[in-house]
C-alpha cells in the first residue's frame, strides 16, 4: 500500500474531477451536487494524506524518501515514474490537501457560473500540485509543474474578476515562459548525465542525478552550471515571485476567484521556493553559492518593496498580494542564508504563509461576497456589524505581521537569525541584509494595521455596511482549522520543524559545504 | 508553580471572551477578571515570599514548560523563572493590576464592551507576566510584543472613534520600530554567546543535554567593550546593548519614539493607569536591568542610555507643564519619570531604577486612577480648564491624589521621594566609566531641573482640578476661556453637547448607540442640545443607578464622588504611595534605623558597572567583578584611559569608600562618613527643589489657573508634525507614486505588456486566429512558447559540450 499512496493522492482528486464532470451528464444532476462531490473527494484526499504522518518521515537522523514508487515510464528515454516524500515535501503536501477542501467550502455560494467545471478544475489542480511536491523524476516534475498552470489559468480566466482575461494571460505567459526554460535545463541535465555517466543513456531521475553529482561521478562545469542554475532559477523565481518578476502576482491574485487566490498564494507560490531549495540547491550547489548574493539582494528588495507598495494599495486583495511578495522575499532570504535556522525557517515560513495568507484571502472573499467590492474605502466600521469577522481578521493579520506565539513569527525569526549568522555574504553584509529585512516587520505592521483600521474600525460610514451579516457557521468552520494552525504552529513548532530537519540539513550541507553530506536515501519498501 | 501566575489571567481572558460575551453580567465578568488576577497575585506572592521564595533565595525558581523553538544550535524554551528582580516585578504588577481591575469594574460600569474590556485586560496581564517571568530573551520578546498587542487593542478600545484607532496604530508601529532593535539584539546576543537564556538551566530542568547556559553570565565573563563610538557598530556587546535599548525607547517611550504614549491616552483610564503608567511602559527598564551584565559591558551604550533618559525626562516635563487635558499631563509626566529610570540605568544605578519603577507604579497608578475618578465624576470631562474646586465634591479622590502629588513631587516620607532622590544622588556620585568627566554633574543638573518642573506641573494639575473657582458651573465660559481648544467648544453651546467630541475617554453605555449619536446631533444643532441630551441621559438612568443618580436632570453636571469600587483602590494605592518608599530608605537617611530591604534584595542580581579608578573598585557578583578586574585594564583603549585621566580625583573620597567594599554587595557595611554627609546634603537639595517647585506652582496657578502657557510647549514642540512631514508623508507618497505607479505599473508591467503586445501583433497578422479571447491568447502563447523553445534549443546546443 505504502508505495501506492502518493499515486492514490494524485489520482483521487483527478478521479474526483472526472466524477464531477461525469455528474454533469447524470439525469438526476443538481447544481448543488457538484460541490458536495468535490468536497467529499478533497476531504478523502486530505484524510489519506494524513497517513503520510505515520510513515516515519524525519524521525531518523539521516534524510530518507519514503512512500517511494519507482517504475519505468518511458523506457526509451529513461524517464521514470518516481515518487517519494521526505521532510521537505511532507508538509507542503499536507498544506495542499488541507487548503483544497477549505477553498472548495469557501466557494460554496460564490460560484454560480458553471460549477461543474469550476470544481473539476480545482480537483485537477490539486492532483497536479501534489504531483509537483512528490515527483522525484525531473520530467514528471516538469509535467506536473506545467499541468498545474492550466486549471489555474481557467480558474482565473473564467471565474475571475473584471480584468480576468488580462490577468489569466499574464499569469500563464509569465510562468509558462519560466518553466520552458526549466525544460531546457532538464534536457541539458539529461544529456550531461548521458555523456558522463550513462554511456549515452541519460536520466531524469533526481535521486540518480543528485547522487551522481554527490559522489563525483558526474560534474557540471562552472559555465554550464551557471546557465542551468539560471534556467531552473528563473522558472522558480517567477513562480515565487521574486522581485522584479512579481508583477503577474497582483493581477492574478486580485482577479482570481477566492478559491483561486487561496490556492495560488497558499500552494502555487511554494512550488517556486520548493523548487529552488530542492533542485537548484540540490543539483547546482556551486552556482547557488556563487549567485546567492544576487538572490539575497532581490529578496531584501522584495521584502521592503512589496511592503511599501502594499501600504498604498486601495484594494484589499491587491494589498494582500503585495504582502505576499514581501513574505516570499523572507522565504528566499532564509534559503540563501545556507544555515540550518534560515533554511528551516524558510520552509516553515512557506507553511505559515500558506496558512495566514490563505486565511486572509478567504476573509477578503467573504466580504467581497457580501459587498461586491474590495476597495478599502468602501468599508469602515465593519467590526460593529461583523464582530466575528473582525476578530478573525485581526488574528490572521497579526499572524501575518509575525506576532510572537502566532505562526509567522517563528518562521521570520528563524530566517532572520539564519541570515544574521550566515556566511553567505562577507561579514558585515549578512548583518546589513538582516537589518534591512527586519524593517519588513515594521512595514508589515504599518500596512496591515492601517488596513484593519480602515476596514474594521471607526464609524460605519457607508449605509450598505451597517446591515451586513456576520460570518456564517460554514465560514467560521472553514477558517477554524487555519486559526488553530496559526496558534499551534506559533506556540509549538517542534513537531513541524523536527520532521523536516534531516531533509533540510542534507540540502544545506550539500550547498554550504561541498563534498559533505550524504547521498539521497530512498526507502523503497518500508 | 510559576505557570499558574501567568496562565490564571489567560484563563480569565478566555472565559470572559467566550462566556462573558453571552452572559453580559457585569458582576460575573468582573469577578472572573479580578478573581483570575487575584489567583495570579496569590501565586506570585507565594513564589516570592514563600518558604523557598525567590526574594530570599540565592538561585532563581525555574519552571520549564516546553521547548518552544529548537533549530540547529538555537534554542528558546517556553520556560519561566523567578529571581529577585522578577519576583519584585511580579508582585507589584499583580497587586497593582488587581487594584486597577477592581477600579475598572466601577469605571467601566455600563459599558457595552464590558466583557471585551476585561478579556483584553486579563490578556494583558498574561503577556506582562510572561515578559517578566520569561527565562530567555525570546520568550521575553513574546511578552514584549504581546503587551504591545494588548496596548493596541485597549487604546483602540473605543474603536468607533478615529483618534482612538489612530493612537492605537501609532502605538503599535512605534513599538514595532523598537522591536526591530530587540529582535536584532537577541540575534546578536545569540551570535556572541550561542544561547539566549537568562539563567543557567541544568539538564534536569531543561531536558537539554548538558543544560542551557546563561547568556548573561557568558557576557558577564567577557571583556568590557571599549568606550568608543565605534563600538556601537563593531557588532560586539555594545551593539547588542544599543539594539536592545532601541527596543526600550519604543516600549518605555523615550526619545525619539515617545510620541505614541501621550496619544495612548485615548484608551480608557484604567488602561492608562495599568499599561501606560504602572507596568508595560516600564518593560524597557526591566529589560535593561535584566540584561544589566550586557549593559555594564557596553559603556558607550550606558552613556547613551543616560543621555536619552535625562533628555527625555526634561523634554517631557516641559511639555507636561503646558497641557490642559488631565490625562495628557499625567502621560507626559510618565514619559518624564521613565526618563529618570533610564537615567538611573545609564549611570549604573539599576537598583534605584527598579525602586523608582515600583514607587512610580504606586503613585502614578494612583494619580491615573484619581484622574479617572475625576473624569468619571465630571461625566467624562478631561479638560482641566473646566474643572476647579473639585476638592469639595470629591474628597476621597482629592486626598488620595494629594498623597500621589506629594509622592511624585518628592516630599519626604512619600514613596517617590526616596526613589527619585536616590536616582539623583547616584547620578551625581556615579563612578561608572560610562559617564565621562563632568557628565554626571550635568546629568544631575538636568535631573534636578526636571524634579523642579515635576513639582510645578503636578501642582498646576492639582490646583486646576481641585482648587479655585468651580469652572464647570460657568456654562458658556469655556468658549471664551480657551481658543486653543476650539475644536471641543466651537460647536456646542453647552459643555455636554461638545462632550462627544472632546471626551477622550468615554465608556459607551448600554444606550451608547443612541447616546452618542444624540450628542453629535446636539452639537450640530445647538439649541436642541438640552432636550435631546436629557433624553439620552434618561436612558442611562435606568441602567446606571448608582453612579449617575440625582444628576440626570441638571443642565450642568455637578461632579460626584465615585463609588467604593473606585475609591477603595485609590485608598490602598494612596497608602502604598505614602509608605511604599520605606522599603528602600538609604542608609544615609535612616542611619541604619530601617534596613534598606530593597537594595539588599536586588543588589545580588544586578551587574555592576566598571568604575573609574581601578579594577579593585568594582564589586558585586563574583563572576562579574572578576571579569571586570581582569579585563578593564586589559581592554582599556586610549579613550577610556584618557577619560579616566581627565578627572583623576574621580570623586576620590567615594572611590576609597567603595574600594574598601570590594566584593561586598550593598553599601550597608561601609558607610564612609563623608559619603553619608554628601548624600544627606543632596537629599536636602532634593527636598528644597520639591518645595520650591510646589511653591512656584502654587503661586503661579492658584490665582490664575488658566494662565496661558507657551504655545511651543502646548503643541509639544511640534514633534508629531515634524515626523509626519519628514518620514511618514514622504514614505507614503514615494511608495504610491514612485514604487507602485511608476516602477511597478509603468516600468515592469510596461516592459511585460510591451512584449505581449509585440507578440500579439505578430499573431494578429494572421487575423483569422482572432475568433475568440481564449483562443487568440492560446495562439500567442503557442507562438511565444515555440520561439522560446527554439531560442533555448539553440542556446543549449551552444552550451552543452556533448551537443557540440
PDB file of N, CA, C and O in Angstrom, chain B residues 209-262:
ATOM      1  N   UNK B 209      20.508  18.163  26.703  1.00  0.00           N
ATOM      2  CA  UNK B 209      21.753  17.512  27.096  1.00  0.00           C
ATOM      3  C   UNK B 209      22.768  18.578  27.465  1.00  0.00           C
ATOM      4  O   UNK B 209      23.020  19.505  26.702  1.00  0.00           O
ATOM      5  N   UNK B 210      23.314  18.475  28.650  1.00  0.00           N
ATOM      6  CA  UNK B 210      24.305  19.459  29.068  1.00  0.00           C
ATOM      7  C   UNK B 210      23.713  20.738  29.607  1.00  0.00           C
ATOM      8  O   UNK B 210      24.435  21.646  29.991  1.00  0.00           O
ATOM      9  N   UNK B 211      22.384  20.821  29.637  1.00  0.00           N
ATOM     10  CA  UNK B 211      21.755  22.017  30.185  1.00  0.00           C
ATOM     11  C   UNK B 211      21.860  23.204  29.262  1.00  0.00           C
ATOM     12  O   UNK B 211      22.423  23.134  28.171  1.00  0.00           O
ATOM     13  N   UNK B 212      21.258  24.310  29.700  1.00  0.00           N
ATOM     14  CA  UNK B 212      21.281  25.534  28.918  1.00  0.00           C
ATOM     15  C   UNK B 212      22.113  26.550  29.674  1.00  0.00           C
ATOM     16  O   UNK B 212      21.932  26.737  30.874  1.00  0.00           O
ATOM     17  N   UNK B 213      23.015  27.180  28.972  1.00  0.00           N
ATOM     18  CA  UNK B 213      23.868  28.156  29.633  1.00  0.00           C
ATOM     19  C   UNK B 213      23.224  29.529  29.638  1.00  0.00           C
ATOM     20  O   UNK B 213      22.389  29.842  28.803  1.00  0.00           O
ATOM     21  N   UNK B 214      23.653  30.340  30.582  1.00  0.00           N
ATOM     22  CA  UNK B 214      23.114  31.690  30.685  1.00  0.00           C
ATOM     23  C   UNK B 214      23.909  32.645  29.803  1.00  0.00           C
ATOM     24  O   UNK B 214      25.119  32.779  29.950  1.00  0.00           O
ATOM     25  N   UNK B 215      23.202  33.288  28.890  1.00  0.00           N
ATOM     26  CA  UNK B 215      23.870  34.256  28.019  1.00  0.00           C
ATOM     27  C   UNK B 215      24.413  35.415  28.841  1.00  0.00           C
ATOM     28  O   UNK B 215      25.473  35.964  28.539  1.00  0.00           O
ATOM     29  N   UNK B 216      23.674  35.781  29.880  1.00  0.00           N
ATOM     30  CA  UNK B 216      24.100  36.928  30.682  1.00  0.00           C
ATOM     31  C   UNK B 216      25.408  36.614  31.422  1.00  0.00           C
ATOM     32  O   UNK B 216      26.295  37.455  31.511  1.00  0.00           O
ATOM     33  N   UNK B 217      25.480  35.384  31.933  1.00  0.00           N
ATOM     34  CA  UNK B 217      26.711  35.027  32.635  1.00  0.00           C
ATOM     35  C   UNK B 217      27.889  35.003  31.662  1.00  0.00           C
ATOM     36  O   UNK B 217      28.977  35.477  31.978  1.00  0.00           O
ATOM     37  N   UNK B 218      27.642  34.457  30.459  1.00  0.00           N
ATOM     38  CA  UNK B 218      28.735  34.376  29.486  1.00  0.00           C
ATOM     39  C   UNK B 218      29.209  35.769  29.091  1.00  0.00           C
ATOM     40  O   UNK B 218      30.411  36.010  28.975  1.00  0.00           O
ATOM     41  N   UNK B 219      28.272  36.669  28.883  1.00  0.00           N
ATOM     42  CA  UNK B 219      28.691  38.024  28.522  1.00  0.00           C
ATOM     43  C   UNK B 219      29.369  38.688  29.705  1.00  0.00           C
ATOM     44  O   UNK B 219      30.355  39.413  29.559  1.00  0.00           O
ATOM     45  N   UNK B 220      28.851  38.389  30.910  1.00  0.00           N
ATOM     46  CA  UNK B 220      29.475  38.958  32.101  1.00  0.00           C
ATOM     47  C   UNK B 220      30.941  38.559  32.242  1.00  0.00           C
ATOM     48  O   UNK B 220      31.728  39.269  32.851  1.00  0.00           O
ATOM     49  N   UNK B 221      31.282  37.426  31.663  1.00  0.00           N
ATOM     50  CA  UNK B 221      32.661  36.969  31.770  1.00  0.00           C
ATOM     51  C   UNK B 221      33.530  37.468  30.622  1.00  0.00           C
ATOM     52  O   UNK B 221      34.709  37.155  30.553  1.00  0.00           O
ATOM     53  N   UNK B 222      32.931  38.226  29.719  1.00  0.00           N
ATOM     54  CA  UNK B 222      33.713  38.721  28.580  1.00  0.00           C
ATOM     55  C   UNK B 222      34.364  40.051  28.942  1.00  0.00           C
ATOM     56  O   UNK B 222      33.961  40.705  29.898  1.00  0.00           O
ATOM     57  N   UNK B 223      35.356  40.468  28.160  1.00  0.00           N
ATOM     58  CA  UNK B 223      35.952  41.778  28.430  1.00  0.00           C
ATOM     59  C   UNK B 223      34.953  42.903  28.199  1.00  0.00           C
ATOM     60  O   UNK B 223      34.060  42.784  27.361  1.00  0.00           O
ATOM     61  N   UNK B 224      35.132  43.974  28.952  1.00  0.00           N
ATOM     62  CA  UNK B 224      34.276  45.141  28.758  1.00  0.00           C
ATOM     63  C   UNK B 224      34.636  45.804  27.442  1.00  0.00           C
ATOM     64  O   UNK B 224      35.815  45.951  27.116  1.00  0.00           O
ATOM     65  N   UNK B 225      33.625  46.168  26.684  1.00  0.00           N
ATOM     66  CA  UNK B 225      33.876  46.854  25.410  1.00  0.00           C
ATOM     67  C   UNK B 225      34.564  48.192  25.658  1.00  0.00           C
ATOM     68  O   UNK B 225      34.327  48.827  26.682  1.00  0.00           O
ATOM     69  N   UNK B 226      35.371  48.630  24.722  1.00  0.00           N
ATOM     70  CA  UNK B 226      35.959  49.969  24.881  1.00  0.00           C
ATOM     71  C   UNK B 226      34.884  51.052  24.779  1.00  0.00           C
ATOM     72  O   UNK B 226      33.855  50.848  24.141  1.00  0.00           O
ATOM     73  N   UNK B 227      35.169  52.169  25.426  1.00  0.00           N
ATOM     74  CA  UNK B 227      34.209  53.268  25.447  1.00  0.00           C
ATOM     75  C   UNK B 227      34.444  54.165  24.236  1.00  0.00           C
ATOM     76  O   UNK B 227      35.055  55.224  24.344  1.00  0.00           O
ATOM     77  N   UNK B 228      34.012  53.690  23.072  1.00  0.00           N
ATOM     78  CA  UNK B 228      34.203  54.477  21.856  1.00  0.00           C
ATOM     79  C   UNK B 228      32.915  54.460  21.061  1.00  0.00           C
ATOM     80  O   UNK B 228      32.101  53.549  21.209  1.00  0.00           O
ATOM     81  N   UNK B 229      32.751  55.461  20.210  1.00  0.00           N
ATOM     82  CA  UNK B 229      31.553  55.464  19.370  1.00  0.00           C
ATOM     83  C   UNK B 229      31.605  54.311  18.377  1.00  0.00           C
ATOM     84  O   UNK B 229      30.596  53.756  17.996  1.00  0.00           O
ATOM     85  N   UNK B 230      32.812  53.968  17.977  1.00  0.00           N
ATOM     86  CA  UNK B 230      32.952  52.883  17.013  1.00  0.00           C
ATOM     87  C   UNK B 230      32.412  51.559  17.528  1.00  0.00           C
ATOM     88  O   UNK B 230      31.974  50.711  16.760  1.00  0.00           O
ATOM     89  N   UNK B 231      32.400  51.399  18.847  1.00  0.00           N
ATOM     90  CA  UNK B 231      31.947  50.135  19.428  1.00  0.00           C
ATOM     91  C   UNK B 231      30.497  49.845  19.076  1.00  0.00           C
ATOM     92  O   UNK B 231      30.072  48.699  19.029  1.00  0.00           O
ATOM     93  N   UNK B 232      29.747  50.922  18.822  1.00  0.00           N
ATOM     94  CA  UNK B 232      28.333  50.726  18.509  1.00  0.00           C
ATOM     95  C   UNK B 232      28.189  49.883  17.248  1.00  0.00           C
ATOM     96  O   UNK B 232      27.285  49.059  17.139  1.00  0.00           O
ATOM     97  N   UNK B 233      29.085  50.100  16.303  1.00  0.00           N
ATOM     98  CA  UNK B 233      28.947  49.434  15.009  1.00  0.00           C
ATOM     99  C   UNK B 233      29.857  48.219  14.882  1.00  0.00           C
ATOM    100  O   UNK B 233      29.956  47.629  13.824  1.00  0.00           O
ATOM    101  N   UNK B 234      30.516  47.877  15.983  1.00  0.00           N
ATOM    102  CA  UNK B 234      31.507  46.816  15.886  1.00  0.00           C
ATOM    103  C   UNK B 234      30.879  45.430  15.903  1.00  0.00           C
ATOM    104  O   UNK B 234      31.535  44.442  15.643  1.00  0.00           O
ATOM    105  N   UNK B 235      29.594  45.357  16.232  1.00  0.00           N
ATOM    106  CA  UNK B 235      28.951  44.047  16.261  1.00  0.00           C
ATOM    107  C   UNK B 235      29.282  43.267  17.520  1.00  0.00           C
ATOM    108  O   UNK B 235      29.172  42.054  17.543  1.00  0.00           O
ATOM    109  N   UNK B 236      29.687  43.965  18.567  1.00  0.00           N
ATOM    110  CA  UNK B 236      30.002  43.294  19.821  1.00  0.00           C
ATOM    111  C   UNK B 236      28.926  43.564  20.865  1.00  0.00           C
ATOM    112  O   UNK B 236      27.756  43.788  20.540  1.00  0.00           O
ATOM    113  N   UNK B 237      29.339  43.536  22.108  1.00  0.00           N
ATOM    114  CA  UNK B 237      28.386  43.695  23.208  1.00  0.00           C
ATOM    115  C   UNK B 237      27.707  45.062  23.135  1.00  0.00           C
ATOM    116  O   UNK B 237      26.506  45.194  23.374  1.00  0.00           O
ATOM    117  N   UNK B 238      28.494  46.091  22.787  1.00  0.00           N
ATOM    118  CA  UNK B 238      27.905  47.425  22.723  1.00  0.00           C
ATOM    119  C   UNK B 238      26.799  47.480  21.680  1.00  0.00           C
ATOM    120  O   UNK B 238      25.733  48.056  21.920  1.00  0.00           O
ATOM    121  N   UNK B 239      27.024  46.860  20.528  1.00  0.00           N
ATOM    122  CA  UNK B 239      25.982  46.855  19.501  1.00  0.00           C
ATOM    123  C   UNK B 239      24.724  46.180  20.034  1.00  0.00           C
ATOM    124  O   UNK B 239      23.611  46.659  19.832  1.00  0.00           O
ATOM    125  N   UNK B 240      24.915  45.052  20.723  1.00  0.00           N
ATOM    126  CA  UNK B 240      23.757  44.341  21.269  1.00  0.00           C
ATOM    127  C   UNK B 240      23.006  45.237  22.247  1.00  0.00           C
ATOM    128  O   UNK B 240      21.775  45.329  22.213  1.00  0.00           O
ATOM    129  N   UNK B 241      23.769  45.913  23.095  1.00  0.00           N
ATOM    130  CA  UNK B 241      23.128  46.759  24.098  1.00  0.00           C
ATOM    131  C   UNK B 241      22.359  47.898  23.433  1.00  0.00           C
ATOM    132  O   UNK B 241      21.230  48.215  23.820  1.00  0.00           O
ATOM    133  N   UNK B 242      22.978  48.502  22.412  1.00  0.00           N
ATOM    134  CA  UNK B 242      22.303  49.613  21.747  1.00  0.00           C
ATOM    135  C   UNK B 242      21.036  49.121  21.050  1.00  0.00           C
ATOM    136  O   UNK B 242      19.981  49.763  21.120  1.00  0.00           O
ATOM    137  N   UNK B 243      21.123  47.953  20.409  1.00  0.00           N
ATOM    138  CA  UNK B 243      19.937  47.417  19.733  1.00  0.00           C
ATOM    139  C   UNK B 243      18.819  47.149  20.737  1.00  0.00           C
ATOM    140  O   UNK B 243      17.656  47.479  20.498  1.00  0.00           O
ATOM    141  N   UNK B 244      19.187  46.557  21.862  1.00  0.00           N
ATOM    142  CA  UNK B 244      18.159  46.306  22.872  1.00  0.00           C
ATOM    143  C   UNK B 244      17.583  47.624  23.376  1.00  0.00           C
ATOM    144  O   UNK B 244      16.376  47.747  23.617  1.00  0.00           O
ATOM    145  N   UNK B 245      18.446  48.606  23.511  1.00  0.00           N
ATOM    146  CA  UNK B 245      17.964  49.889  24.016  1.00  0.00           C
ATOM    147  C   UNK B 245      17.005  50.553  23.029  1.00  0.00           C
ATOM    148  O   UNK B 245      16.074  51.253  23.439  1.00  0.00           O
ATOM    149  N   UNK B 246      17.216  50.321  21.739  1.00  0.00           N
ATOM    150  CA  UNK B 246      16.252  50.861  20.769  1.00  0.00           C
ATOM    151  C   UNK B 246      14.860  50.336  21.097  1.00  0.00           C
ATOM    152  O   UNK B 246      13.869  51.066  21.056  1.00  0.00           O
ATOM    153  N   UNK B 247      14.805  49.051  21.442  1.00  0.00           N
ATOM    154  CA  UNK B 247      13.525  48.495  21.858  1.00  0.00           C
ATOM    155  C   UNK B 247      12.978  49.193  23.091  1.00  0.00           C
ATOM    156  O   UNK B 247      11.786  49.473  23.184  1.00  0.00           O
ATOM    157  N   UNK B 248      13.880  49.479  24.017  1.00  0.00           N
ATOM    158  CA  UNK B 248      13.433  50.133  25.247  1.00  0.00           C
ATOM    159  C   UNK B 248      12.901  51.532  24.974  1.00  0.00           C
ATOM    160  O   UNK B 248      11.948  51.975  25.619  1.00  0.00           O
ATOM    161  N   UNK B 249      13.486  52.232  23.990  1.00  0.00           N
ATOM    162  CA  UNK B 249      12.958  53.571  23.695  1.00  0.00           C
ATOM    163  C   UNK B 249      11.546  53.471  23.146  1.00  0.00           C
ATOM    164  O   UNK B 249      10.743  54.379  23.338  1.00  0.00           O
ATOM    165  N   UNK B 250      11.245  52.376  22.465  1.00  0.00           N
ATOM    166  CA  UNK B 250       9.876  52.217  21.980  1.00  0.00           C
ATOM    167  C   UNK B 250       8.926  51.889  23.113  1.00  0.00           C
ATOM    168  O   UNK B 250       7.943  52.569  23.343  1.00  0.00           O
ATOM    169  N   UNK B 251       9.259  50.839  23.842  1.00  0.00           N
ATOM    170  CA  UNK B 251       8.329  50.373  24.877  1.00  0.00           C
ATOM    171  C   UNK B 251       8.221  51.370  26.015  1.00  0.00           C
ATOM    172  O   UNK B 251       7.143  51.592  26.557  1.00  0.00           O
ATOM    173  N   UNK B 252       9.337  51.958  26.408  1.00  0.00           N
ATOM    174  CA  UNK B 252       9.315  52.871  27.547  1.00  0.00           C
ATOM    175  C   UNK B 252       9.241  54.336  27.119  1.00  0.00           C
ATOM    176  O   UNK B 252       9.548  55.222  27.907  1.00  0.00           O
ATOM    177  N   UNK B 253       8.821  54.562  25.892  1.00  0.00           N
ATOM    178  CA  UNK B 253       8.507  55.915  25.433  1.00  0.00           C
ATOM    179  C   UNK B 253       9.628  56.910  25.683  1.00  0.00           C
ATOM    180  O   UNK B 253       9.458  57.923  26.340  1.00  0.00           O
ATOM    181  N   UNK B 254      10.818  56.596  25.165  1.00  0.00           N
ATOM    182  CA  UNK B 254      11.925  57.536  25.261  1.00  0.00           C
ATOM    183  C   UNK B 254      12.112  58.230  23.906  1.00  0.00           C
ATOM    184  O   UNK B 254      11.640  57.740  22.883  1.00  0.00           O
ATOM    185  N   UNK B 255      12.830  59.341  23.937  1.00  0.00           N
ATOM    186  CA  UNK B 255      13.194  59.986  22.681  1.00  0.00           C
ATOM    187  C   UNK B 255      13.940  58.963  21.829  1.00  0.00           C
ATOM    188  O   UNK B 255      14.815  58.287  22.349  1.00  0.00           O
ATOM    189  N   UNK B 256      13.669  58.784  20.584  1.00  0.00           N
ATOM    190  CA  UNK B 256      12.745  59.545  19.740  1.00  0.00           C
ATOM    191  C   UNK B 256      11.384  58.862  19.547  1.00  0.00           C
ATOM    192  O   UNK B 256      10.609  59.329  18.741  1.00  0.00           O
ATOM    193  N   UNK B 257      11.119  57.796  20.261  1.00  0.00           N
ATOM    194  CA  UNK B 257       9.895  57.034  19.975  1.00  0.00           C
ATOM    195  C   UNK B 257       8.792  57.291  21.009  1.00  0.00           C
ATOM    196  O   UNK B 257       7.844  56.524  21.081  1.00  0.00           O
ATOM    197  N   UNK B 258       8.921  58.366  21.785  1.00  0.00           N
ATOM    198  CA  UNK B 258       7.948  58.564  22.866  1.00  0.00           C
ATOM    199  C   UNK B 258       6.574  58.997  22.369  1.00  0.00           C
ATOM    200  O   UNK B 258       5.607  58.975  23.124  1.00  0.00           O
ATOM    201  N   UNK B 259       6.472  59.395  21.086  1.00  0.00           N
ATOM    202  CA  UNK B 259       5.272  60.096  20.608  1.00  0.00           C
ATOM    203  C   UNK B 259       3.975  59.314  20.788  1.00  0.00           C
ATOM    204  O   UNK B 259       2.897  59.888  20.792  1.00  0.00           O
ATOM    205  N   UNK B 260       4.090  57.988  20.912  1.00  0.00           N
ATOM    206  CA  UNK B 260       2.850  57.212  20.987  1.00  0.00           C
ATOM    207  C   UNK B 260       2.182  57.305  22.347  1.00  0.00           C
ATOM    208  O   UNK B 260       0.965  57.208  22.454  1.00  0.00           O
ATOM    209  N   UNK B 261       2.976  57.494  23.394  1.00  0.00           N
ATOM    210  CA  UNK B 261       2.397  57.366  24.739  1.00  0.00           C
ATOM    211  C   UNK B 261       1.349  58.440  25.053  1.00  0.00           C
ATOM    212  O   UNK B 261       0.270  58.113  25.547  1.00  0.00           O
ATOM    213  N   UNK B 262       1.631  59.715  24.764  1.00  0.00           N
ATOM    214  CA  UNK B 262       0.575  60.698  25.045  1.00  0.00           C
ATOM    215  C   UNK B 262      -0.713  60.404  24.267  1.00  0.00           C
ATOM    216  O   UNK B 262      -1.809  60.532  24.829  1.00  0.00           O
TER     217      UNK B 262
END
